[in-house]
XYZ file of C-alpha atoms in Angstrom:
732
model
C -31.339 17.855 -28.158
C -29.892 14.346 -30.197
C -32.579 11.922 -30.811
C -32.761 8.805 -28.579
C -31.136 5.021 -29.194
C -33.861 3.125 -29.964
C -33.196 0.835 -26.365
C -33.584 -3.279 -26.332
C -36.255 -4.917 -25.198
C -36.121 -4.779 -20.770
C -36.413 -8.432 -20.523
C -33.471 -8.445 -23.190
C -31.348 -5.568 -22.619
C -31.113 -7.309 -17.701
C -30.230 -10.741 -20.189
C -27.081 -9.146 -21.817
C -26.178 -7.573 -19.305
C -25.283 -10.588 -17.305
C -23.634 -12.010 -20.167
C -21.971 -9.047 -20.511
C -20.543 -9.215 -17.386
C -22.529 -6.648 -15.174
C -23.913 -8.200 -11.716
C -27.712 -6.634 -11.434
C -26.593 -3.477 -8.205
C -24.064 -2.176 -11.960
C -27.373 -2.080 -14.474
C -29.311 -0.554 -12.021
C -26.806 1.989 -11.381
C -26.969 1.547 -15.175
C -31.346 2.583 -15.726
C -30.541 4.758 -13.006
C -28.038 7.146 -15.397
C -29.868 6.880 -19.007
C -33.291 7.910 -16.780
C -34.222 5.131 -19.664
C -33.707 1.173 -21.151
C -30.428 1.203 -23.008
C -29.474 0.555 -26.363
C -27.040 -2.244 -27.015
C -24.894 0.354 -28.182
C -24.701 1.670 -24.936
C -25.007 -1.535 -22.844
C -22.376 -2.350 -24.653
C -20.094 0.748 -24.098
C -21.778 0.135 -19.896
C -20.031 -2.743 -19.225
C -16.526 -3.026 -20.880
C -15.629 0.453 -19.130
C -16.932 -0.829 -15.857
C -15.146 -4.116 -16.544
C -12.884 -4.725 -14.338
C -9.912 -4.596 -16.641
C -11.224 -0.778 -17.240
C -12.433 0.157 -13.944
C -10.609 -0.988 -11.806
C -13.902 -1.517 -9.734
C -12.130 -3.703 -6.895
C -8.609 -2.363 -7.075
C -8.093 1.808 -7.058
C -8.896 1.701 -3.103
C -6.016 0.248 -2.426
C -3.828 1.331 -5.310
C -4.119 4.898 -4.055
C -1.849 3.914 -1.563
C 1.420 2.764 -3.393
C 3.988 5.821 -3.436
C 3.878 7.597 -7.459
C 5.850 10.776 -6.626
C 9.387 11.547 -6.644
C 11.790 15.145 -7.935
C 12.568 12.200 -11.322
C 9.029 11.129 -11.973
C 7.402 13.736 -14.630
C 4.038 11.449 -14.695
C 3.195 9.077 -12.820
C -0.492 6.218 -13.485
C -3.432 7.535 -14.646
C -0.998 8.395 -18.152
C -0.448 6.216 -20.851
C 2.737 4.464 -19.336
C 4.442 6.144 -16.607
C 7.364 8.713 -17.596
C 10.499 9.420 -15.727
C 13.580 11.948 -16.168
C 16.922 10.294 -16.813
C 19.322 13.745 -17.106
C 20.680 15.657 -19.962
C 17.102 16.480 -21.260
C 15.622 13.441 -21.453
C 12.637 10.706 -19.923
C 12.056 6.966 -19.599
C 8.596 6.166 -20.826
C 7.412 2.685 -19.533
C 4.589 0.376 -18.833
C 3.425 -3.129 -18.337
C 1.025 -5.473 -19.017
C -1.028 -8.511 -18.921
C -2.274 -10.257 -21.482
C -3.039 -13.777 -19.473
C -6.213 -14.940 -20.474
C -5.764 -14.149 -24.956
C -2.929 -16.292 -23.849
C -4.591 -18.730 -22.481
C -7.356 -19.088 -25.217
C -5.142 -18.228 -28.024
C -1.210 -18.461 -27.133
C -0.017 -17.390 -30.318
C -1.833 -14.397 -30.961
C -2.574 -13.616 -27.641
C 0.804 -13.071 -26.337
C 2.153 -11.545 -29.471
C -1.061 -8.305 -28.949
C 0.247 -8.175 -25.106
C 3.410 -7.565 -26.815
C 1.527 -4.873 -30.134
C -0.276 -3.430 -27.270
C 2.305 -1.971 -24.786
C 4.815 -1.388 -26.998
C 1.687 1.951 -28.225
C 0.991 3.145 -24.455
C 4.419 3.782 -24.702
C 5.209 5.205 -27.907
C 1.987 7.154 -27.933
C 3.337 9.677 -25.752
C 5.704 11.129 -27.934
C 9.272 7.719 -27.007
C 10.668 5.066 -29.596
C 10.592 2.535 -28.009
C 14.193 0.883 -27.640
C 13.228 -2.582 -25.097
C 10.843 -5.031 -24.409
C 10.749 -7.543 -21.217
C 8.720 -10.209 -20.205
C 7.297 -12.085 -16.999
C 5.749 -15.915 -17.961
C 4.185 -17.904 -15.775
C 3.796 -21.246 -17.162
C 2.129 -24.460 -15.107
C 3.424 -27.493 -14.903
C 5.483 -28.446 -19.136
C 3.909 -32.263 -18.831
C 0.380 -31.088 -18.098
C -2.290 -31.215 -20.554
C -2.021 -28.706 -23.806
C 0.920 -26.861 -21.890
C 3.443 -26.631 -24.219
C 1.549 -25.855 -27.185
C 1.309 -22.995 -24.800
C 5.008 -22.104 -23.896
C 5.323 -23.184 -27.438
C 2.685 -20.074 -28.805
C 3.431 -17.461 -26.074
C 7.128 -17.930 -26.822
C 6.576 -17.323 -30.762
C 4.067 -15.280 -29.973
C 6.636 -12.128 -27.811
C 9.729 -13.041 -30.863
C 7.756 -12.758 -33.583
C 6.303 -9.757 -32.406
C 9.184 -8.005 -31.246
C 11.371 -9.196 -33.949
C 9.368 -8.057 -36.900
C 8.568 -4.389 -35.513
C 12.391 -4.000 -34.676
C 12.167 -4.103 -30.826
C 14.928 -6.219 -29.096
C 13.204 -8.600 -26.324
C 16.293 -8.299 -23.692
C 15.295 -9.496 -20.497
C 12.030 -11.161 -18.643
C 11.235 -14.570 -16.339
C 9.470 -17.751 -16.229
C 8.085 -19.843 -13.688
C 6.943 -23.224 -13.750
C 3.870 -24.269 -10.650
C 0.632 -25.807 -11.212
C -1.806 -22.788 -10.274
C -1.174 -21.740 -13.505
C -1.909 -25.175 -14.948
C -5.438 -23.039 -16.439
C -3.971 -19.374 -16.481
C -0.523 -19.379 -17.358
C -0.092 -14.781 -17.066
C 1.851 -13.270 -19.753
C 3.097 -10.129 -18.363
C 4.629 -7.529 -21.782
C 6.597 -3.892 -20.673
C 7.994 -1.941 -22.548
C 10.528 1.202 -22.684
C 11.432 3.863 -24.603
C 12.786 6.701 -24.735
C 12.025 10.598 -25.572
C 12.857 14.121 -25.396
C 11.899 15.613 -22.137
C 9.850 18.444 -23.345
C 8.316 16.382 -26.569
C 5.897 14.202 -24.233
C 1.981 13.919 -25.479
C -0.401 12.859 -23.119
C -3.876 11.899 -23.421
C -6.371 14.378 -22.811
C -8.783 15.759 -25.268
C -9.692 19.353 -25.933
C -10.957 22.011 -28.259
C -14.458 21.744 -28.820
C -14.380 21.427 -33.017
C -11.460 19.079 -32.948
C -10.896 16.735 -35.647
C -11.749 13.152 -34.414
C -8.677 10.789 -36.100
C -8.893 7.430 -36.628
C -5.491 5.843 -37.484
C -3.691 2.646 -38.197
C -5.439 -0.535 -39.399
C -8.580 -1.355 -40.128
C -11.962 -2.083 -37.596
C -12.956 -6.220 -38.005
C -14.861 -7.849 -35.124
C -11.727 -9.585 -33.693
C -11.569 -8.963 -29.702
C -14.414 -7.963 -29.132
C -15.586 -7.520 -25.140
C -11.861 -8.729 -24.573
C -12.241 -6.586 -21.375
C -14.955 -7.925 -20.205
C -13.805 -11.384 -20.995
C -10.058 -10.231 -19.798
C -12.795 -9.530 -16.289
C -14.376 -13.027 -15.846
C -13.219 -16.559 -14.961
C -12.335 -19.194 -17.058
C -14.862 -22.508 -17.584
C -14.289 -25.460 -19.127
C -15.514 -23.474 -22.162
C -11.859 -21.220 -22.882
C -11.530 -22.827 -26.481
C -14.938 -20.344 -27.474
C -14.298 -17.589 -26.176
C -11.141 -17.565 -29.366
C -12.713 -14.333 -31.460
C -12.370 -12.800 -28.011
C -8.728 -12.950 -29.006
C -7.005 -9.770 -30.484
C -4.731 -11.142 -34.249
C -1.606 -9.388 -34.289
C 0.245 -7.924 -37.389
C 4.146 -6.214 -36.624
C 4.561 -4.571 -39.299
C 1.367 -3.074 -39.588
C 3.163 -1.647 -35.788
C 5.713 -0.752 -37.088
C 4.499 1.483 -39.619
C 1.920 3.029 -37.193
C 4.899 3.855 -34.464
C 7.719 4.960 -37.749
C 3.757 7.092 -38.030
C 3.368 8.769 -35.325
C 6.400 9.748 -34.585
C 7.267 11.667 -38.323
C 3.453 13.610 -37.402
C 4.795 14.059 -32.772
C 7.642 16.318 -34.477
C 5.493 18.489 -35.942
C 2.500 20.944 -34.029
C -0.014 19.031 -34.936
C -0.892 16.678 -32.007
C -3.875 17.443 -29.787
C -3.523 14.741 -26.995
C -3.028 10.668 -28.733
C -4.686 8.138 -26.732
C -3.806 3.807 -27.840
C -7.120 1.477 -28.812
C -6.031 -1.498 -26.090
C -8.338 -2.998 -23.552
C -12.633 -1.405 -25.060
C -11.077 -0.205 -28.256
C -12.711 2.746 -29.740
C -15.135 2.776 -26.595
C -12.664 3.616 -23.978
C -9.984 5.657 -26.185
C -13.581 8.271 -27.446
C -14.197 8.101 -23.262
C -10.874 8.137 -21.432
C -10.009 10.831 -24.061
C -13.063 13.690 -24.056
C -12.667 12.461 -20.324
C -9.624 13.195 -19.292
C -10.403 16.729 -21.200
C -13.334 17.746 -20.092
C -15.478 17.732 -23.055
C -17.717 15.593 -25.172
C -17.191 13.582 -28.154
C -19.238 12.387 -31.573
C -18.677 10.045 -34.133
C -19.588 9.049 -36.821
C -19.158 5.128 -37.086
C -19.027 4.610 -41.287
C -16.600 6.858 -41.016
C -14.768 4.480 -39.669
C -12.327 2.135 -41.527
C -13.925 -1.112 -41.767
C -12.362 -4.248 -43.289
C -15.387 -6.899 -42.502
C -18.992 -5.972 -44.038
C -22.170 -4.735 -42.397
C -20.621 -4.093 -39.043
C -22.682 -2.370 -36.683
C -21.700 0.375 -34.747
C -21.609 -1.783 -31.444
C -19.245 -4.189 -32.889
C -16.484 -0.684 -34.355
C -16.913 0.762 -30.686
C -16.396 -2.997 -28.902
C -13.688 -4.202 -31.103
C -10.115 -4.709 -30.142
C -8.694 -4.648 -33.435
C -5.112 -4.524 -32.997
C -3.093 -1.507 -34.403
C -4.783 1.556 -34.002
C -5.206 5.118 -33.145
C -7.090 7.301 -32.111
C -6.251 11.420 -31.962
C -7.139 15.309 -31.547
C -5.717 17.243 -34.233
C -5.490 20.767 -34.317
C -7.494 22.594 -37.280
C -5.731 22.927 -39.977
C -2.947 20.241 -39.662
C -5.701 17.670 -41.040
C -4.378 17.429 -44.219
C -0.171 16.837 -43.337
C -1.054 14.606 -40.536
C -3.942 12.295 -43.266
C 0.050 12.575 -46.190
C 1.401 11.389 -43.096
C -0.443 8.256 -42.694
C -1.294 7.704 -45.963
C 2.492 7.562 -46.567
C 2.858 4.510 -44.504
C 0.833 3.014 -46.137
C -1.973 3.240 -42.903
C -5.534 4.038 -42.756
C -6.657 8.152 -41.880
C -9.831 9.414 -41.049
C -11.996 12.031 -39.457
C -14.537 9.852 -37.724
C -15.679 12.525 -35.073
C -15.026 15.944 -33.456
C -14.794 17.565 -30.050
C -17.871 18.610 -28.379
C -18.399 21.248 -25.806
C -21.769 18.644 -24.171
C -20.041 17.026 -21.891
C -21.611 13.523 -23.677
C -20.158 10.490 -25.707
C -22.515 10.373 -29.185
C -22.840 7.309 -30.822
C -23.761 8.160 -34.677
C -24.040 5.590 -38.118
C -26.087 6.859 -41.118
C -27.397 9.869 -38.640
C -28.848 6.848 -36.492
C -28.186 7.591 -33.077
C -26.705 4.484 -31.985
C -25.644 5.793 -28.356
C -25.944 8.661 -25.872
C -24.125 8.532 -22.850
C -23.446 11.799 -19.977
C -19.139 10.629 -19.902
C -18.664 11.311 -16.349
C -20.313 8.786 -14.975
C -19.122 6.221 -17.265
C -15.981 6.859 -15.091
C -17.262 9.178 -12.125
C -20.422 6.767 -11.298
C -17.842 3.949 -12.477
C -18.700 0.877 -8.957
C -15.929 0.633 -6.958
C -15.411 -1.895 -4.408
C -13.503 -1.793 -0.494
C -14.318 -5.569 -0.846
C -13.914 -7.867 1.973
C -11.387 -9.374 2.719
C -9.099 -11.586 5.375
C -5.337 -11.362 6.513
C -3.232 -14.442 4.881
C -2.907 -15.839 7.559
C 1.444 -16.013 8.743
C 3.094 -19.360 8.054
C 5.920 -21.041 11.123
C 9.686 -20.404 10.742
C 10.659 -23.517 9.539
C 12.813 -25.532 11.835
C 16.340 -27.889 11.313
C 15.624 -29.696 7.603
C 17.576 -32.936 7.143
C 20.200 -33.059 4.275
C 18.978 -36.158 1.778
C 22.063 -35.649 -1.055
C 24.471 -33.680 -0.025
C 25.820 -30.291 -1.231
C 26.875 -31.451 -4.952
C 23.653 -33.625 -5.272
C 21.082 -30.844 -4.009
C 23.285 -28.533 -6.587
C 22.800 -30.828 -10.206
C 18.965 -31.074 -9.366
C 18.578 -27.486 -8.894
C 20.816 -25.418 -11.851
C 19.101 -28.487 -13.941
C 14.557 -27.693 -12.210
C 12.406 -25.574 -14.130
C 12.332 -22.804 -12.123
C 16.378 -22.274 -12.562
C 17.494 -24.702 -15.811
C 18.507 -21.990 -19.071
C 15.918 -19.822 -20.718
C 17.959 -20.017 -23.310
C 15.530 -21.860 -25.199
C 13.176 -18.809 -24.984
C 15.791 -16.232 -25.508
C 17.169 -17.461 -28.502
C 13.789 -16.938 -30.540
C 14.083 -13.398 -29.631
C 16.407 -10.535 -31.385
C 17.653 -9.374 -28.639
C 20.230 -7.369 -29.786
C 17.612 -5.507 -33.039
C 18.598 -1.552 -32.720
C 22.075 -2.155 -31.517
C 22.251 -1.362 -28.082
C 22.293 -3.978 -26.585
C 24.517 -3.330 -24.038
C 23.748 -6.324 -21.199
C 21.545 -9.264 -23.594
C 19.880 -12.617 -21.328
C 21.340 -14.560 -19.043
C 24.740 -11.653 -18.697
C 23.565 -10.124 -15.525
C 20.991 -9.514 -13.563
C 19.373 -6.868 -15.341
C 19.246 -5.732 -18.916
C 20.803 -2.804 -19.521
C 21.072 -1.380 -22.954
C 21.798 1.817 -24.723
C 20.245 5.298 -24.956
C 21.557 6.053 -28.799
C 23.543 8.996 -29.375
C 24.775 8.977 -25.400
C 26.924 7.559 -23.305
C 24.040 6.890 -19.915
C 22.307 3.475 -20.824
C 19.069 1.958 -19.083
C 19.226 -1.337 -16.452
C 16.014 -3.246 -16.621
C 14.074 -5.938 -15.215
C 10.857 -7.847 -14.510
C 10.756 -9.903 -10.886
C 8.295 -11.349 -8.449
C 8.937 -15.143 -6.426
C 4.618 -15.997 -6.004
C 6.190 -18.840 -3.518
C 6.394 -16.519 -1.486
C 3.414 -14.577 -2.022
C 1.352 -17.634 -1.208
C 2.848 -17.540 1.832
C 2.563 -14.402 2.899
C 2.087 -11.675 0.014
C 2.916 -8.699 2.298
C 7.039 -10.333 2.725
C 6.608 -11.432 -0.999
C 5.339 -8.309 -2.531
C 8.479 -5.607 -0.694
C 10.591 -8.355 -2.015
C 9.165 -8.799 -5.821
C 10.585 -4.220 -5.716
C 13.317 -5.931 -3.356
C 14.774 -8.293 -6.191
C 14.517 -5.704 -9.007
C 15.875 -2.876 -6.559
C 19.256 -5.288 -6.091
C 19.250 -6.622 -9.741
C 18.815 -3.346 -11.406
C 21.964 -2.392 -8.469
C 24.385 -4.522 -9.285
C 24.440 -3.778 -12.602
C 25.143 -0.870 -11.697
C 22.729 1.455 -12.767
C 21.048 3.571 -9.904
C 17.249 2.221 -9.351
C 14.598 4.764 -10.362
C 11.168 3.900 -10.137
C 8.949 0.192 -11.224
C 5.145 -0.668 -13.096
C 3.304 -3.357 -11.569
C 1.233 -6.217 -13.224
C -0.095 -7.124 -10.061
C -2.260 -11.306 -11.467
C -4.712 -12.143 -9.059
C -7.815 -14.283 -7.899
C -10.929 -13.575 -7.722
C -11.644 -10.421 -5.445
C -14.508 -11.800 -4.830
C -13.407 -14.422 -1.767
C -12.002 -12.652 1.143
C -8.625 -14.595 0.887
C -7.690 -13.428 -2.761
C -8.640 -10.121 -1.406
C -6.273 -10.595 1.000
C -3.153 -11.762 -1.003
C -3.804 -8.232 -3.410
C -4.204 -5.662 0.069
C -0.854 -7.885 1.956
C 0.982 -7.577 -1.475
C 0.498 -3.577 -2.306
C 0.848 -2.760 1.304
C 4.757 -4.324 0.585
C 5.431 -3.178 -2.130
C 4.232 0.441 -0.691
C 7.034 -0.226 2.415
C 9.540 -1.207 -0.249
C 8.672 1.358 -2.919
C 8.670 3.995 0.114
C 12.339 2.701 1.422
C 14.547 2.080 -1.639
C 13.342 5.219 -2.986
C 11.583 3.425 -5.730
C 8.616 4.606 -6.737
C 5.707 2.362 -9.125
C 4.361 4.759 -12.102
C 1.945 2.438 -13.724
C 0.285 -0.763 -13.854
C -1.661 -3.529 -14.739
C -4.002 -5.068 -12.591
C -5.275 -8.345 -13.885
C -7.525 -10.157 -11.649
C -10.432 -13.236 -12.268
C -7.567 -15.699 -13.037
C -8.597 -19.184 -11.929
C -10.211 -21.670 -14.051
C -13.018 -23.433 -12.763
C -12.757 -22.166 -9.040
C -8.638 -22.741 -8.397
C -6.794 -19.539 -8.405
C -3.227 -19.280 -9.302
C -0.559 -18.135 -7.175
C -0.334 -14.097 -6.097
C 1.952 -13.124 -8.563
C 2.426 -9.188 -8.921
C 5.096 -8.635 -11.084
C 6.997 -5.399 -10.657
C 9.443 -4.315 -13.862
C 12.229 -1.352 -12.639
C 13.503 1.365 -14.214
C 17.282 2.451 -13.641
C 19.980 4.631 -14.949
C 23.397 4.356 -15.864
C 25.186 7.572 -16.672
C 28.723 5.658 -18.458
C 27.418 2.490 -20.078
C 31.132 2.012 -19.698
C 30.449 1.333 -16.168
C 27.683 -1.519 -16.138
C 29.157 -5.305 -15.443
C 27.775 -8.469 -15.802
C 27.853 -12.189 -13.882
C 30.674 -13.777 -15.676
C 32.593 -15.419 -13.122
C 36.572 -13.852 -14.605
C 39.403 -16.196 -13.238
C 41.960 -15.915 -10.439
C 39.788 -13.183 -8.587
C 38.190 -13.656 -4.396
C 34.792 -14.060 -3.969
C 32.688 -11.502 -1.828
C 29.009 -12.081 -0.117
C 28.351 -9.063 1.360
C 25.327 -9.507 3.143
C 23.791 -11.377 5.772
C 23.262 -14.846 6.360
C 20.981 -16.623 8.300
C 20.102 -19.917 6.325
C 16.557 -19.157 5.118
C 14.400 -22.039 3.962
C 11.421 -22.027 3.835
C 9.773 -22.018 0.565
C 12.923 -21.691 -0.827
C 13.583 -23.874 -4.090
C 16.078 -26.320 -2.312
C 12.868 -27.180 -0.086
C 11.339 -28.054 -2.794
C 13.231 -29.385 -5.421
C 15.115 -31.817 -2.706
C 13.539 -32.112 0.777
C 9.753 -32.520 -2.091
C 7.810 -29.583 0.712
C 6.553 -26.012 0.115
C 6.374 -24.783 3.883
C 7.217 -22.627 6.680
C 7.609 -18.554 6.173
C 9.350 -17.380 3.295
C 12.385 -14.967 3.365
C 12.246 -11.578 5.887
C 13.310 -8.675 3.545
C 15.118 -6.087 5.961
C 14.192 -2.714 3.788
C 17.037 -1.745 5.988
C 19.951 -3.512 5.301
C 17.880 -4.198 1.503
C 19.767 0.104 0.807
C 22.940 0.348 3.364
C 23.582 -3.518 1.180
C 23.062 -2.037 -2.394
C 23.429 1.173 -1.741
C 27.248 -0.154 -1.116
C 27.749 -2.703 -4.128
C 26.722 0.484 -6.249
C 29.552 2.318 -5.215
C 32.307 -0.224 -5.258
C 30.851 -1.470 -8.777
C 30.606 2.403 -10.103
C 34.163 3.132 -8.189
C 35.765 0.557 -10.403
C 36.625 -2.114 -7.883
C 33.874 -5.417 -9.350
C 34.787 -6.873 -12.118
C 30.821 -9.546 -11.327
C 28.411 -8.683 -9.498
C 25.214 -11.271 -9.522
C 21.744 -11.308 -6.117
C 21.926 -13.789 -4.674
C 17.707 -15.468 -5.032
C 16.300 -18.711 -6.367
C 18.474 -21.493 -4.808
C 20.152 -19.709 -2.622
C 24.558 -18.488 -3.110
C 25.324 -21.669 -3.934
C 23.614 -21.550 -6.979
C 24.716 -18.088 -7.227
C 28.035 -18.284 -7.609
C 27.396 -21.147 -10.545
C 25.173 -18.949 -11.804
C 27.916 -17.033 -12.491
C 30.954 -20.239 -12.664
C 28.502 -21.248 -15.798
C 28.662 -17.843 -17.343
C 32.453 -17.263 -17.559
C 33.647 -21.225 -18.334
C 35.965 -20.184 -14.857
C 35.503 -22.681 -11.758
C 35.651 -21.250 -8.516
C 36.827 -23.851 -4.679
C 35.095 -22.399 -2.236
C 36.527 -22.367 2.103
C 33.422 -20.903 3.411
C 32.066 -22.940 6.652
C 28.142 -23.996 6.527
C 25.441 -26.310 5.738
C 23.218 -26.595 3.021
C 20.893 -24.056 4.943
C 23.774 -21.745 4.631
C 24.330 -22.434 1.123
C 21.156 -22.941 -0.401
C 18.422 -20.614 2.003
C 17.369 -17.598 0.592
C 17.953 -14.125 3.085
C 17.586 -11.333 1.515
C 19.635 -8.294 0.442
C 22.908 -10.906 -0.529
C 25.710 -9.365 -3.426
C 28.240 -11.632 -4.084
C 30.269 -10.098 -5.499
C 33.644 -11.156 -8.316
C 36.583 -8.474 -6.560
C 40.629 -8.312 -8.015
C 41.645 -8.845 -4.112
C 39.498 -9.152 -0.921
C 40.550 -6.884 1.102
C 39.854 -3.331 0.280
C 36.324 -4.784 -0.609
C 35.875 -6.042 3.371
C 37.959 -3.307 4.771
C 34.944 -0.616 3.306
C 32.496 -2.786 4.331
C 33.947 -3.595 8.037
C 33.848 0.270 8.225
C 29.510 1.330 6.681
C 28.906 -1.887 9.491
C 27.800 -3.523 5.773
C 28.405 -7.779 6.686
C 30.916 -8.851 4.085
C 33.252 -12.582 3.900
C 34.941 -14.050 1.473
C 33.490 -16.972 0.664
C 36.632 -18.458 -2.234
C 38.146 -17.891 -5.476
C 37.446 -18.310 -8.771
C 40.026 -20.223 -10.529
C 39.826 -23.763 -13.102
C 36.466 -25.738 -14.940
C 35.344 -27.211 -11.858
C 32.875 -26.290 -8.741
C 35.406 -26.996 -5.118
C 32.787 -27.304 -2.453
C 33.741 -26.558 0.919
C 33.231 -30.314 1.584
C 35.886 -31.223 -1.269
C 33.672 -32.947 -3.434
C 33.908 -31.057 -7.149
C 32.042 -31.140 -10.401
C 32.777 -29.140 -13.324
C 31.617 -26.281 -14.898
C 30.645 -28.335 -18.050
C 28.894 -30.771 -15.940
C 27.146 -28.184 -14.240
C 26.179 -26.158 -17.687
C 24.442 -29.382 -18.652
C 21.907 -30.093 -16.907
C 21.498 -26.438 -16.685
C 20.830 -26.051 -20.644
C 19.109 -29.719 -21.342
C 16.038 -29.144 -19.353
C 13.720 -26.930 -21.285
C 14.443 -28.144 -24.419
C 14.371 -31.872 -23.588
C 10.717 -30.634 -22.015
C 9.673 -29.295 -25.405
C 10.961 -31.895 -27.695
C 8.422 -32.815 -28.386
C 6.724 -30.713 -29.662
C 3.068 -28.888 -28.358
């Protein structure tokens, strides 16, 4: 029996528990578990482990309903990242995580450390990172501070990824006033490992050394997980100390040192020190392994003087790992990490007590049974109300015509070129990127020393999710599946990042529930399981929530990278539209940008048609019958054709008849194919019972509309490219 830690004064403990984010009944549960008043360190441990960010207490009930298994899934949710079999003895390891609150408070470091954290989640499992992606949501560019946020976030993502040497190959960006006070920064990493060299986090072996690796611990990021689990108020600027500071060069050294050690047989378990730092990593490793853990805090490498056990346990300093080593391997492991100029310290050992015991200079600072930190963590089935269904939009008159609408749409913030962003990212470092940003619907990255490649994308349409969370959830998955299909790859699995407002509001919890139901339905219909993910709630500022944003990161495989195609439309090709068009203008960008309205039901997602159409298109691509392919999404059919034309500089004559709803409706399950001749594809589609029609032919330098109006591709491209540089020209 250890000496008990010194308890806080009862009144002070109750006050601090509220400041640390614990509800009154949750603090009562802490008292019942301990049978006494907690010490400061114990209260800190409970508060971060029971925070929304770490415990998923409002979302676990719903997340359990998602499909997470398939024959190719090796590890689903519960590990640091998801793992899928991609053939030839290799696996893809991937996950997406949010760094929303930190990126609003301190945009550069918030975004940079978001990239660093997701990289560690992947290489912790033995995978070498091969690609980064992101999903970004910003407010109106002219909103106060928003230019500073956009500039800082983009520089932070680029700065960290470029320095660590992992290419940023894809992503998405949207703008909407609902993100003015709470932008979203979701970062995704994909890595490759050998199937027989996957490393997990469950600690084992009583007496085995607990080893701290990487950079020193400072006071940055203390209570970062708690901050990420609350709404913003007017004092958000005061929360800067809860934002971590990243060092990408240290991260690069950490990757190489871990890879070198992972080539040996020394490691029992390994865990990234992410949210809640040393607390979450030690509690989760020991808890998963069913063992106890004792830590000596004076052994923790520190970069600041006079740090307390509380500060060290809750610090979220970056570029740190926790590892359990086999007996006798300590010296060998230390030599590797010292060679890479990284800290290596034995800070404790595993026990058979089932408890976490924290000592600092011989004084017990915490002594907690591990099981209740997880098994008795709060789990809420929060009240929720379904989002009311909106009526289907009726006929809307065309106020400007096809040509003027197209020029407006390709230049609007949600559709304009993202070149200003991706030019700040190194998408080619490593030399394996086959389809870089702007070249295809999904990024394509070769698997080194193999013919095969991975296709990857991030997708979500928040305005659909606001109007109908279930259809919006379906559509986010379907678009990721469609984008991977459009390059010729077989979609295999997704990671999700569920960004929502305050779950204590029944209407917000209804958005979450609806989105999960839609995601689950689409994943089951498309054989596209969820293997990892993240939940970010309380994305509100002064009571105003974001648009519901269940971002989806998808990964697929190509057996031969040479078969991957892009969206650049070559000359002298027929253009074929695959999929049915009803002319759905509800919640479309045309409706918002041209008619000035945001209303109506979003386009429904027919999952049977989605699967059928996509499987047909992929088969045609792999058969060599398709030269270029682009899915129809934001902006509809005419925008899709214009994007294909701008990608190549080749124009087209469009011949299909149809009104503005036909050309700008955002009906789902559709692709535009550029093929040498339409007849074979149309015959194959007819035989398969799939709607397909020839809509025109590529040639020249103009886009000729069905009414005879012509737009120079150079004029379109100039409008498309000018928007973001102009918005950011005045700086942050």
